mmCIF file of C-alpha atoms in Angstrom:
data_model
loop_
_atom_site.group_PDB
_atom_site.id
_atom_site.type_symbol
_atom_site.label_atom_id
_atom_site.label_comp_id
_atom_site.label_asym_id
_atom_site.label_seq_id
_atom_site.Cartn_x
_atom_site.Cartn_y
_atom_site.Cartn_z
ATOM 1 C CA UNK A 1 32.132 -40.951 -164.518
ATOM 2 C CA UNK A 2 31.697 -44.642 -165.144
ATOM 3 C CA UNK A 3 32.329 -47.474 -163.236
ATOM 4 C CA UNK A 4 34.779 -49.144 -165.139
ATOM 5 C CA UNK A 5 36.611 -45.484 -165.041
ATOM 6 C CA UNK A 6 36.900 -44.879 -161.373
ATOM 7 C CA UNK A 7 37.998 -48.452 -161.479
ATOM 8 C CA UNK A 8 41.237 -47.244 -163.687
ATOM 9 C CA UNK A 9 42.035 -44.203 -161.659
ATOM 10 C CA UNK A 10 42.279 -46.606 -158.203
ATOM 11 C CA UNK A 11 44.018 -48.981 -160.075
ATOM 12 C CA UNK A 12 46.335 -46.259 -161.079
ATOM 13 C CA UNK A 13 46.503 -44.723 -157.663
ATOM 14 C CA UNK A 14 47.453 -47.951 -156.033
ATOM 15 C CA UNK A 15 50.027 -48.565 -158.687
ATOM 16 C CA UNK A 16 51.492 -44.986 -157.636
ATOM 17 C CA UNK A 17 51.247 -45.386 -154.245
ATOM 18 C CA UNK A 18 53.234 -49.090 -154.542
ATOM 19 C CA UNK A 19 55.344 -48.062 -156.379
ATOM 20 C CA UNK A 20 56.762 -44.979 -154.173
ATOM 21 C CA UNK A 21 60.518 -45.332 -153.618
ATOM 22 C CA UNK A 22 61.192 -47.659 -156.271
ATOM 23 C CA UNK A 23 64.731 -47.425 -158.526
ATOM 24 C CA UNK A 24 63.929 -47.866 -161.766
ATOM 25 C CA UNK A 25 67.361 -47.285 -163.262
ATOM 26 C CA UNK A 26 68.325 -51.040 -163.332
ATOM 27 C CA UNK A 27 72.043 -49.919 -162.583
ATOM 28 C CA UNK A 28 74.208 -51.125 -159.890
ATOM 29 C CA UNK A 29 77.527 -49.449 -159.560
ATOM 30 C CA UNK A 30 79.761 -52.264 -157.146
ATOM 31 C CA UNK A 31 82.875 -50.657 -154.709
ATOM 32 C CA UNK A 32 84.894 -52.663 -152.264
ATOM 33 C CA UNK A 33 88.413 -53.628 -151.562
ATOM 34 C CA UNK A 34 88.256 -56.906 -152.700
ATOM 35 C CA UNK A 35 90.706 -56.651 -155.863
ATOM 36 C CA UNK A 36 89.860 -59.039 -158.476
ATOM 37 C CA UNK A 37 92.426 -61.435 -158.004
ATOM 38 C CA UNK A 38 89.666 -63.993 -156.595
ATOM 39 C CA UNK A 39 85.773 -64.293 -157.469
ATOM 40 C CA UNK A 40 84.409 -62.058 -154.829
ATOM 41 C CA UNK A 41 83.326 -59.374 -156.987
ATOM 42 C CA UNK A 42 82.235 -62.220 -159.496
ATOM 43 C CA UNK A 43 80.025 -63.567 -157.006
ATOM 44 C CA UNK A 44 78.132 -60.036 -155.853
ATOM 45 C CA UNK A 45 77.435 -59.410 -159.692
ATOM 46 C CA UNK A 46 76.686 -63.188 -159.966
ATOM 47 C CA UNK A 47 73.745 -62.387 -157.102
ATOM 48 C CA UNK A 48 72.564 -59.254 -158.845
ATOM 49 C CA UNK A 49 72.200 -61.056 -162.089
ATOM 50 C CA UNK A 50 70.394 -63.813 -160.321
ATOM 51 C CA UNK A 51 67.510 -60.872 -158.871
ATOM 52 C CA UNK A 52 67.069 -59.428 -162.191
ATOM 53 C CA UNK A 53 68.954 -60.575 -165.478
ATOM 54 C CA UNK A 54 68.413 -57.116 -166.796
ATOM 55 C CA UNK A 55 70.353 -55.000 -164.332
ATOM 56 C CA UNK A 56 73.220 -53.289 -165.529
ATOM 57 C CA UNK A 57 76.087 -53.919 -163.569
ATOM 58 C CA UNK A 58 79.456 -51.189 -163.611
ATOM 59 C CA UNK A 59 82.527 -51.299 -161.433
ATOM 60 C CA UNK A 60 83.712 -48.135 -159.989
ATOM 61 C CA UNK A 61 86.405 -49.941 -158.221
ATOM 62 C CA UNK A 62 87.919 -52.778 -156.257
ATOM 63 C CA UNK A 63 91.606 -51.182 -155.508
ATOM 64 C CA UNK A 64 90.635 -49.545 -152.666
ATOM 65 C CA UNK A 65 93.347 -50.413 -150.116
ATOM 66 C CA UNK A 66 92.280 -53.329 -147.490
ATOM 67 C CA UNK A 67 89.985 -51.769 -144.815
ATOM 68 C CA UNK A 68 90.529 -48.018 -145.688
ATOM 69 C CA UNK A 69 87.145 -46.466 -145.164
ATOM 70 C CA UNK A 70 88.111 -43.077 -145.454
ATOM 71 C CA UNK A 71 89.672 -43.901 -149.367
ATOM 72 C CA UNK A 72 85.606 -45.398 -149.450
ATOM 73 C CA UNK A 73 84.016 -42.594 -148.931
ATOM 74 C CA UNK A 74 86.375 -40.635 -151.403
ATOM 75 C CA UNK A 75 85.694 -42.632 -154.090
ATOM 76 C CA UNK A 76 81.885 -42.515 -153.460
ATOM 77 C CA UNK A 77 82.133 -38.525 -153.237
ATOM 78 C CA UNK A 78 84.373 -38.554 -156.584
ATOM 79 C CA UNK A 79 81.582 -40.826 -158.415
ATOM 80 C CA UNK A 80 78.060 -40.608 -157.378
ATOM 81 C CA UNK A 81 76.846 -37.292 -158.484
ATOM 82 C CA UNK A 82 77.927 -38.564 -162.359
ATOM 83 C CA UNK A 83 75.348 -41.149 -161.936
ATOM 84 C CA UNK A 84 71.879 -40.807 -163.413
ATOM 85 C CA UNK A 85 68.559 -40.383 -160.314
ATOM 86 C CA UNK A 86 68.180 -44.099 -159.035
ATOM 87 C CA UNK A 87 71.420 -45.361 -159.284
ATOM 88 C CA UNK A 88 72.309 -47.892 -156.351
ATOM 89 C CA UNK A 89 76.107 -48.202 -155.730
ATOM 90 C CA UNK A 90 77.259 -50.943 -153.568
ATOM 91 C CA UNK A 91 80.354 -50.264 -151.462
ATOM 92 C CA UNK A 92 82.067 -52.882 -149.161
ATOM 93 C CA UNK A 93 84.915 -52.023 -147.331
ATOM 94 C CA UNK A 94 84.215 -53.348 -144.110
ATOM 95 C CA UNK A 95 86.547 -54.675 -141.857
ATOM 96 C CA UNK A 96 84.041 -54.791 -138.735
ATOM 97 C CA UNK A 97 82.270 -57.327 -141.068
ATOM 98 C CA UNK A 98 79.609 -59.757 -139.264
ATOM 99 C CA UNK A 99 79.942 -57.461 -136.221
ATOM 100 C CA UNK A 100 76.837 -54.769 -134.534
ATOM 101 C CA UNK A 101 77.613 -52.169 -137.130
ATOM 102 C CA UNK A 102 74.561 -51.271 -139.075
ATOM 103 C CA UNK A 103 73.806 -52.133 -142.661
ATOM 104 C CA UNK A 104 72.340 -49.644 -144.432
ATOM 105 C CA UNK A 105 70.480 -47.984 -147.689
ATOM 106 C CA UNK A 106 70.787 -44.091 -147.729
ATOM 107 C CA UNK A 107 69.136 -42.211 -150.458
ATOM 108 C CA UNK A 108 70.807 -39.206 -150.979
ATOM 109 C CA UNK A 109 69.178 -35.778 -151.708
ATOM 110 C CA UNK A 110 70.037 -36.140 -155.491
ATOM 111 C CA UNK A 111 68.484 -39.423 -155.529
ATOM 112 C CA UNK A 112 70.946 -41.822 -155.689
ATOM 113 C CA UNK A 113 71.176 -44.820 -153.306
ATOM 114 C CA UNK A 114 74.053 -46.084 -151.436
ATOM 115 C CA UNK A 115 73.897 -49.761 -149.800
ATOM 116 C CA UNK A 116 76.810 -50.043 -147.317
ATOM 117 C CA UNK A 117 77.848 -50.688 -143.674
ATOM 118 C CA UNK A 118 77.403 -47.614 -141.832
ATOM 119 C CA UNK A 119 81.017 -46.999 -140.948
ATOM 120 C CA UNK A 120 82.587 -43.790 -141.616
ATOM 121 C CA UNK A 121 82.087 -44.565 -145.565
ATOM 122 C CA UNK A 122 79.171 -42.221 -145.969
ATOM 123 C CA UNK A 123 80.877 -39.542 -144.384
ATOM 124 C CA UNK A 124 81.769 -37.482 -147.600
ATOM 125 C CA UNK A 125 78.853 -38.155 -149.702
ATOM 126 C CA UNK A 126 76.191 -37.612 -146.882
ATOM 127 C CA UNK A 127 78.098 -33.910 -146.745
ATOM 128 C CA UNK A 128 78.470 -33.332 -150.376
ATOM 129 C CA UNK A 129 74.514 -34.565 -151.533
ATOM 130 C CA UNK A 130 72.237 -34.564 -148.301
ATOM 131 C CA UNK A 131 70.365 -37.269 -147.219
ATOM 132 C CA UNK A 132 67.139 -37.842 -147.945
ATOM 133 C CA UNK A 133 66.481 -40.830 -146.012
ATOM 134 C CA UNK A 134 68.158 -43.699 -144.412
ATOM 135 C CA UNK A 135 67.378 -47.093 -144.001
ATOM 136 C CA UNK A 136 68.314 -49.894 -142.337
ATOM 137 C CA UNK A 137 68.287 -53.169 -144.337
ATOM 138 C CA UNK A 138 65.959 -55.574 -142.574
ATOM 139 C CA UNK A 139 68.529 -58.789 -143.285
ATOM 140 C CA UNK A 140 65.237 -61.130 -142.175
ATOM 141 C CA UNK A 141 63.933 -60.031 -146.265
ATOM 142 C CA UNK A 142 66.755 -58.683 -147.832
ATOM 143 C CA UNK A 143 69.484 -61.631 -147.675
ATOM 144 C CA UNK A 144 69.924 -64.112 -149.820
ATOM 145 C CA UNK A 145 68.222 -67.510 -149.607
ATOM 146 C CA UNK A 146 70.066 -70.184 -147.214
ATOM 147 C CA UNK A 147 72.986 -67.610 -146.491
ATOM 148 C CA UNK A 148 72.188 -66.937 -142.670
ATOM 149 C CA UNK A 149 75.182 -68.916 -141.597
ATOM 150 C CA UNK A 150 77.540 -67.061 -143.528
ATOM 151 C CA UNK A 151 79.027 -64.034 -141.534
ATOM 152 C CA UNK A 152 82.015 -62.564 -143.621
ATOM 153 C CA UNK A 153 80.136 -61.848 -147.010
ATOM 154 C CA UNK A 154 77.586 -59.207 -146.112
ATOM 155 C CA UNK A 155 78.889 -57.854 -149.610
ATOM 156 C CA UNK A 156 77.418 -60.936 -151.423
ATOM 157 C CA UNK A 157 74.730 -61.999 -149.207
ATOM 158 C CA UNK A 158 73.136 -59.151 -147.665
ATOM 159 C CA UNK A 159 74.325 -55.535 -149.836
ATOM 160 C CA UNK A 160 74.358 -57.080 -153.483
ATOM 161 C CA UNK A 161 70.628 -58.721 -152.974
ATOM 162 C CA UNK A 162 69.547 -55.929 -151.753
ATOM 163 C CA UNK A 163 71.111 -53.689 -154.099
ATOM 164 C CA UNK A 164 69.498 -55.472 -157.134
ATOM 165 C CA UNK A 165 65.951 -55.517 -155.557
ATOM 166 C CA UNK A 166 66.128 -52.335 -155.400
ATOM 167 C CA UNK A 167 67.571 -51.379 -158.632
ATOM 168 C CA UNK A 168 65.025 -53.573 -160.362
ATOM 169 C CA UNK A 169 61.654 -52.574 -157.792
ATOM 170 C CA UNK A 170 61.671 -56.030 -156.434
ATOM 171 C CA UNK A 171 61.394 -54.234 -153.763
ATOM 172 C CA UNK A 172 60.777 -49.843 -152.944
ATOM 173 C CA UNK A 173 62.726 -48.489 -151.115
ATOM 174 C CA UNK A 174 60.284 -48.280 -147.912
ATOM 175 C CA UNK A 175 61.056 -52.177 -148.370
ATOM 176 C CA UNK A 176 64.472 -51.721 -147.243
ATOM 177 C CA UNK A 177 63.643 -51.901 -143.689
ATOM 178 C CA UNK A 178 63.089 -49.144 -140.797
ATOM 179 C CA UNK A 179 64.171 -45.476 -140.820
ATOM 180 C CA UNK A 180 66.857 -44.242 -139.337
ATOM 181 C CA UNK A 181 67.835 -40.796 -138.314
ATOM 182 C CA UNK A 182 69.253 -38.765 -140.665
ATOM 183 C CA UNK A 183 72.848 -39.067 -139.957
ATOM 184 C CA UNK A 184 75.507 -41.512 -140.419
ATOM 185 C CA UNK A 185 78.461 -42.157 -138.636
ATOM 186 C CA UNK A 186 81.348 -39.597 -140.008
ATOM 187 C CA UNK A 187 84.710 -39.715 -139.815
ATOM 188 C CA UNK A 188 86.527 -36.494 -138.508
ATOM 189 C CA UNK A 189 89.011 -34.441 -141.117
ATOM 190 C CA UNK A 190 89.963 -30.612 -141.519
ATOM 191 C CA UNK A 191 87.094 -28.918 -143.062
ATOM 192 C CA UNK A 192 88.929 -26.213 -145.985
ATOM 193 C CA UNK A 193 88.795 -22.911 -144.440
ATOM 194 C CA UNK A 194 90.891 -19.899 -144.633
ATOM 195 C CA UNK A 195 92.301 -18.184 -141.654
ATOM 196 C CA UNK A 196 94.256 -14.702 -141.453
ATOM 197 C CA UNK A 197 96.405 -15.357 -144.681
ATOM 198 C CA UNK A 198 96.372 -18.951 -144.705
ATOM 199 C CA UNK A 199 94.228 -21.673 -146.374
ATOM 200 C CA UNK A 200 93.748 -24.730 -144.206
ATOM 201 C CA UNK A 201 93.072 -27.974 -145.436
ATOM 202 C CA UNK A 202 92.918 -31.901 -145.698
ATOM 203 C CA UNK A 203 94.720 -34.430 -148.580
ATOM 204 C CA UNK A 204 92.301 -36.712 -148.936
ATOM 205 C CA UNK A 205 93.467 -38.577 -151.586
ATOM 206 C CA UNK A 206 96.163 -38.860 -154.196
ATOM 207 C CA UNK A 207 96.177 -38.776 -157.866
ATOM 208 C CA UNK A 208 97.431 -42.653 -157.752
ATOM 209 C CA UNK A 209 98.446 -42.683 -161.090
ATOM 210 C CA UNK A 210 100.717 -39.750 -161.370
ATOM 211 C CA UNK A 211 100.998 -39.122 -157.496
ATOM 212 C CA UNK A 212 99.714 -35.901 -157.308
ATOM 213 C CA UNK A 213 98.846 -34.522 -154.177
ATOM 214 C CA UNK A 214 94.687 -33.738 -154.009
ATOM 215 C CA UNK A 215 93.504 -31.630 -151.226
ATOM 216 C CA UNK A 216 90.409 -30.388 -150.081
ATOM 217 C CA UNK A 217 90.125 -27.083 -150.546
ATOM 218 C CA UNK A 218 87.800 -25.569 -153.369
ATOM 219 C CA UNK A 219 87.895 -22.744 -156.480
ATOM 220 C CA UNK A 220 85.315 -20.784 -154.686
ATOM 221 C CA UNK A 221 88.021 -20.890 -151.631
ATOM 222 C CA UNK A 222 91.026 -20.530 -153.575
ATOM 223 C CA UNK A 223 88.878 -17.335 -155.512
ATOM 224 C CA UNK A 224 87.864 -15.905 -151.501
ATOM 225 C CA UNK A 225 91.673 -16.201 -150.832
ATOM 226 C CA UNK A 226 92.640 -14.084 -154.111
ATOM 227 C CA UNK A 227 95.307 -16.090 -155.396
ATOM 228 C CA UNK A 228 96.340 -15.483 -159.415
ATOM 229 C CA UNK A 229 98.097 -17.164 -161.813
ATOM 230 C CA UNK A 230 102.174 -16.749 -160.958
ATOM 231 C CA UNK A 231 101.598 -16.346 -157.098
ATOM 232 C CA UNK A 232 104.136 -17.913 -155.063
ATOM 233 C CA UNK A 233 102.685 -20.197 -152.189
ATOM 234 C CA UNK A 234 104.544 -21.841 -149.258
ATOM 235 C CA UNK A 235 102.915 -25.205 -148.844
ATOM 236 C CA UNK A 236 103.150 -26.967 -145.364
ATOM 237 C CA UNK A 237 102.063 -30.718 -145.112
ATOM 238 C CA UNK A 238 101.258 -32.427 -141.582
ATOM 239 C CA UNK A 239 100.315 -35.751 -140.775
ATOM 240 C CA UNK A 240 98.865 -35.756 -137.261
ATOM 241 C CA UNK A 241 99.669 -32.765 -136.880
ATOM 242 C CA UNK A 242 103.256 -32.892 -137.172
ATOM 243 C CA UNK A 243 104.778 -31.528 -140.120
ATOM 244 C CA UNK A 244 106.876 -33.464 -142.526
ATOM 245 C CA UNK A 245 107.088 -31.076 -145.700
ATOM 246 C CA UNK A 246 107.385 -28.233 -146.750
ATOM 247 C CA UNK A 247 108.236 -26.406 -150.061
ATOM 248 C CA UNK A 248 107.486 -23.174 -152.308
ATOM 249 C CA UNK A 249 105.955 -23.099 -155.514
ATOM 250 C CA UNK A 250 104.160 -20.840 -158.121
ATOM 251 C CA UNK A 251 99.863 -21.161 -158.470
ATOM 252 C CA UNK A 252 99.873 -22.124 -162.209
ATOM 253 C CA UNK A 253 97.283 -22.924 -164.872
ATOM 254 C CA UNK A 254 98.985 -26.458 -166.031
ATOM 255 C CA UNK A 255 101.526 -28.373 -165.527
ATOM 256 C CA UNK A 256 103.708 -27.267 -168.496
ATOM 257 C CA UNK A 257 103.886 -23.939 -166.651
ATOM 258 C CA UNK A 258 107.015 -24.931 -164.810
ATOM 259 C CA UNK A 259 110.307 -26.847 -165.302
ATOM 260 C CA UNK A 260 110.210 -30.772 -165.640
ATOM 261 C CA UNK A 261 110.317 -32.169 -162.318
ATOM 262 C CA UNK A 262 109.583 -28.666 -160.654
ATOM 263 C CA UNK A 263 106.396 -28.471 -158.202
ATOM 264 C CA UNK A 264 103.647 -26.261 -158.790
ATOM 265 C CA UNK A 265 99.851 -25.817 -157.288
ATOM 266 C CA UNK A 266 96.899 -25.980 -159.805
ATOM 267 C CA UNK A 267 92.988 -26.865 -159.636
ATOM 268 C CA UNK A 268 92.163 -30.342 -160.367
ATOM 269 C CA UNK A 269 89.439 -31.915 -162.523
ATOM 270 C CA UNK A 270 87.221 -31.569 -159.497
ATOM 271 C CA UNK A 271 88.325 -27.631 -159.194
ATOM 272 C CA UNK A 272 90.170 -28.602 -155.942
ATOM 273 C CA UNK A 273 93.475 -27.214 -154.940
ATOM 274 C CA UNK A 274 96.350 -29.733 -155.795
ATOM 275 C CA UNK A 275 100.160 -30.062 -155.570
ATOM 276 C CA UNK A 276 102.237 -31.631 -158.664
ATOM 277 C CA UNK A 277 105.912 -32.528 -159.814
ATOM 278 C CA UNK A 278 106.141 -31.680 -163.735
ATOM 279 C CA UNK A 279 106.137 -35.442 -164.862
ATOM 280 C CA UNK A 280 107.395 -37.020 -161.259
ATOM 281 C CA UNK A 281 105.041 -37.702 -158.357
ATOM 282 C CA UNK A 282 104.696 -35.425 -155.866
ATOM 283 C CA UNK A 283 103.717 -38.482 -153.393
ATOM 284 C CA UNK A 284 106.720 -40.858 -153.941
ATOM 285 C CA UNK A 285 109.256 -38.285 -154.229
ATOM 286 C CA UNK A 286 108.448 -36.552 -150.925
ATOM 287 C CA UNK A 287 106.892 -39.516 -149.230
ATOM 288 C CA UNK A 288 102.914 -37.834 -149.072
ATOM 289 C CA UNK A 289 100.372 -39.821 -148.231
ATOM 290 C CA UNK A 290 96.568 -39.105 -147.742
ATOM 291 C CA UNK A 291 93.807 -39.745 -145.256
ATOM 292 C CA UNK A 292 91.571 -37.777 -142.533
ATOM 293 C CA UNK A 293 94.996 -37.323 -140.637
ATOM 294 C CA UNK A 294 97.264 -35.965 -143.472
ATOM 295 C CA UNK A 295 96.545 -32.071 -143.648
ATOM 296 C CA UNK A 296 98.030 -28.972 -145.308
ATOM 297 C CA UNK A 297 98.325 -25.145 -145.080
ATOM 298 C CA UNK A 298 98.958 -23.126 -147.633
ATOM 299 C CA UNK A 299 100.298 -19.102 -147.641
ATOM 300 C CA UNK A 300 101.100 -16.627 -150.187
ATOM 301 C CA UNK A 301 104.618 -15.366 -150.369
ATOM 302 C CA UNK A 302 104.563 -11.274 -150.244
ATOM 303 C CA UNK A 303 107.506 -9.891 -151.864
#
């Protein structure tokens, strides 16, 4: 082997080595509650552009409701796995803003990164794809130039810049700052489980366009608890514990199965249990909501 070989393999080696941890997808997938009635969300994309003019910036959304964490963490459950290895979403819904909560970067086991406050927003995502690793963003590197006095835009100054380092290998992800232990801080909800001859629950969210009701519990759940096509279930909503519906309706394929306006239960486009009116919403005409503290119960009528 020649010199000026071995002097290509270290130079290759070292490349490799820097290199470890790096996002090269350029994308940067931006989530708060901001709404885009001002030029917050302007201004974070405005940041990321300024890192790396070929980034490519998407919106997953900006309607989550002011402060809700738990509708956070949702949406980042609902979204992330779609995304290609490398992907770095940015979500800011963070009410305890400029306070001792961390700021983080977590690397999921699918390799996607999420840059966030470490509030209860990781909670469904950490569940659904693992964590790899967890950072915490060292804000003495990763913030923006001249911003220190600002302390009610970590979204622009601190998670966007870092975001679009990242996304672009400004900087790896070892870069980030120091590890962390591999948990986050979780929110607590009823885990889907089936007990005796009922399946137990938690409505997480709501189909917000048509107001159906979503809930937690799975196919491979709904499969364990042998319901068919035509079975008759008894469906129980509680919120904190205290119930406040409660109807009957047949397990059906599609919506078209029953009456207009008539309520049935069917699997979702994420093959989760759900609750609809035949063109009406569920949710306004029975006054559901959904969050950690909204659960249900579901049994199946014998006759």
């Amino acid at each position: 082997m020649t010199i000026n070989q071995l002097r290509l393999i270290v130079s290759l080696l070292m490349f490799m080595i820097s290199n470890v941890g790096l996002s090269q997808s350029k994308i940067v997938v931006f989530q708060s509650d901001f709404g885009l009635k001002d030029g917050a969300v302007s201004a974070m994309k405005g940041v990321a552009m300024g890192v790396s003019s070929e980034l490519k910036l998407y919106d997953l959304t900006h309607e989550i409701p002011a402060y809700n964490i738990w509708e956070a963490s949702y949406r980042l459950m609902q979204t992330v796995p779609y995304y290609p290895k490398g992907t770095v979403f940015v979500s800011v819904v963070d009410p305890g803003v400029g306070t001792e909560r961390k700021s983080v970067v977590l690397k999921t086991n699918t390799g996607q990164f999420i840059v966030t406050p470490d509030n209860g927003t990781l909670t469904l995502t950490a569940e659904q794809l693992g964590i790899e690793e967890i950072r915490e963003i060292d804000e003495a590197v990763n913030r923006r130039k001249d911003s220190g006095k600002s302390y009610t835009f970590h979204g622009r100054d601190v998670y966007a810049y870092t975001a679009a380092r990242l996304a672009s290998g400004v900087i790896s992800f070892n870069e980030v700052g120091k590890v962390l232990p591999k948990e986050v801080l979780s929110i607590p909800y009823q885990k889907a489980i089936i007990i005796g001859k009922t399946l137990k629950g938690n409505i997480p969210i709501l189909d917000v366009q048509y107001g159906n009701i979503w809930t937690n519990i799975d196919a491979e759940l709904v499969k364990k608890f042998n319901l068919k096509y035509g079975d008759l279930l008894k469906i129980s909503i509680f919120h904190n514990d205290k119930k406040v519906y409660e109807t009957e309706a047949p397990y059906s394929e599609t919506f078209g199965n029953v009456p207009k306006g008539k309520p049935l239960c069917y699997l979702n486009s994420l093959l989760q249990l759900s609750f609809a009116l035949n063109q009406d919403s569920f949710a306004t005409v029975h006054n559901i909501q959904s969050g950690s503290d909204w659960n249900v119960e579901v049994t199946k009528l014998d006759f």
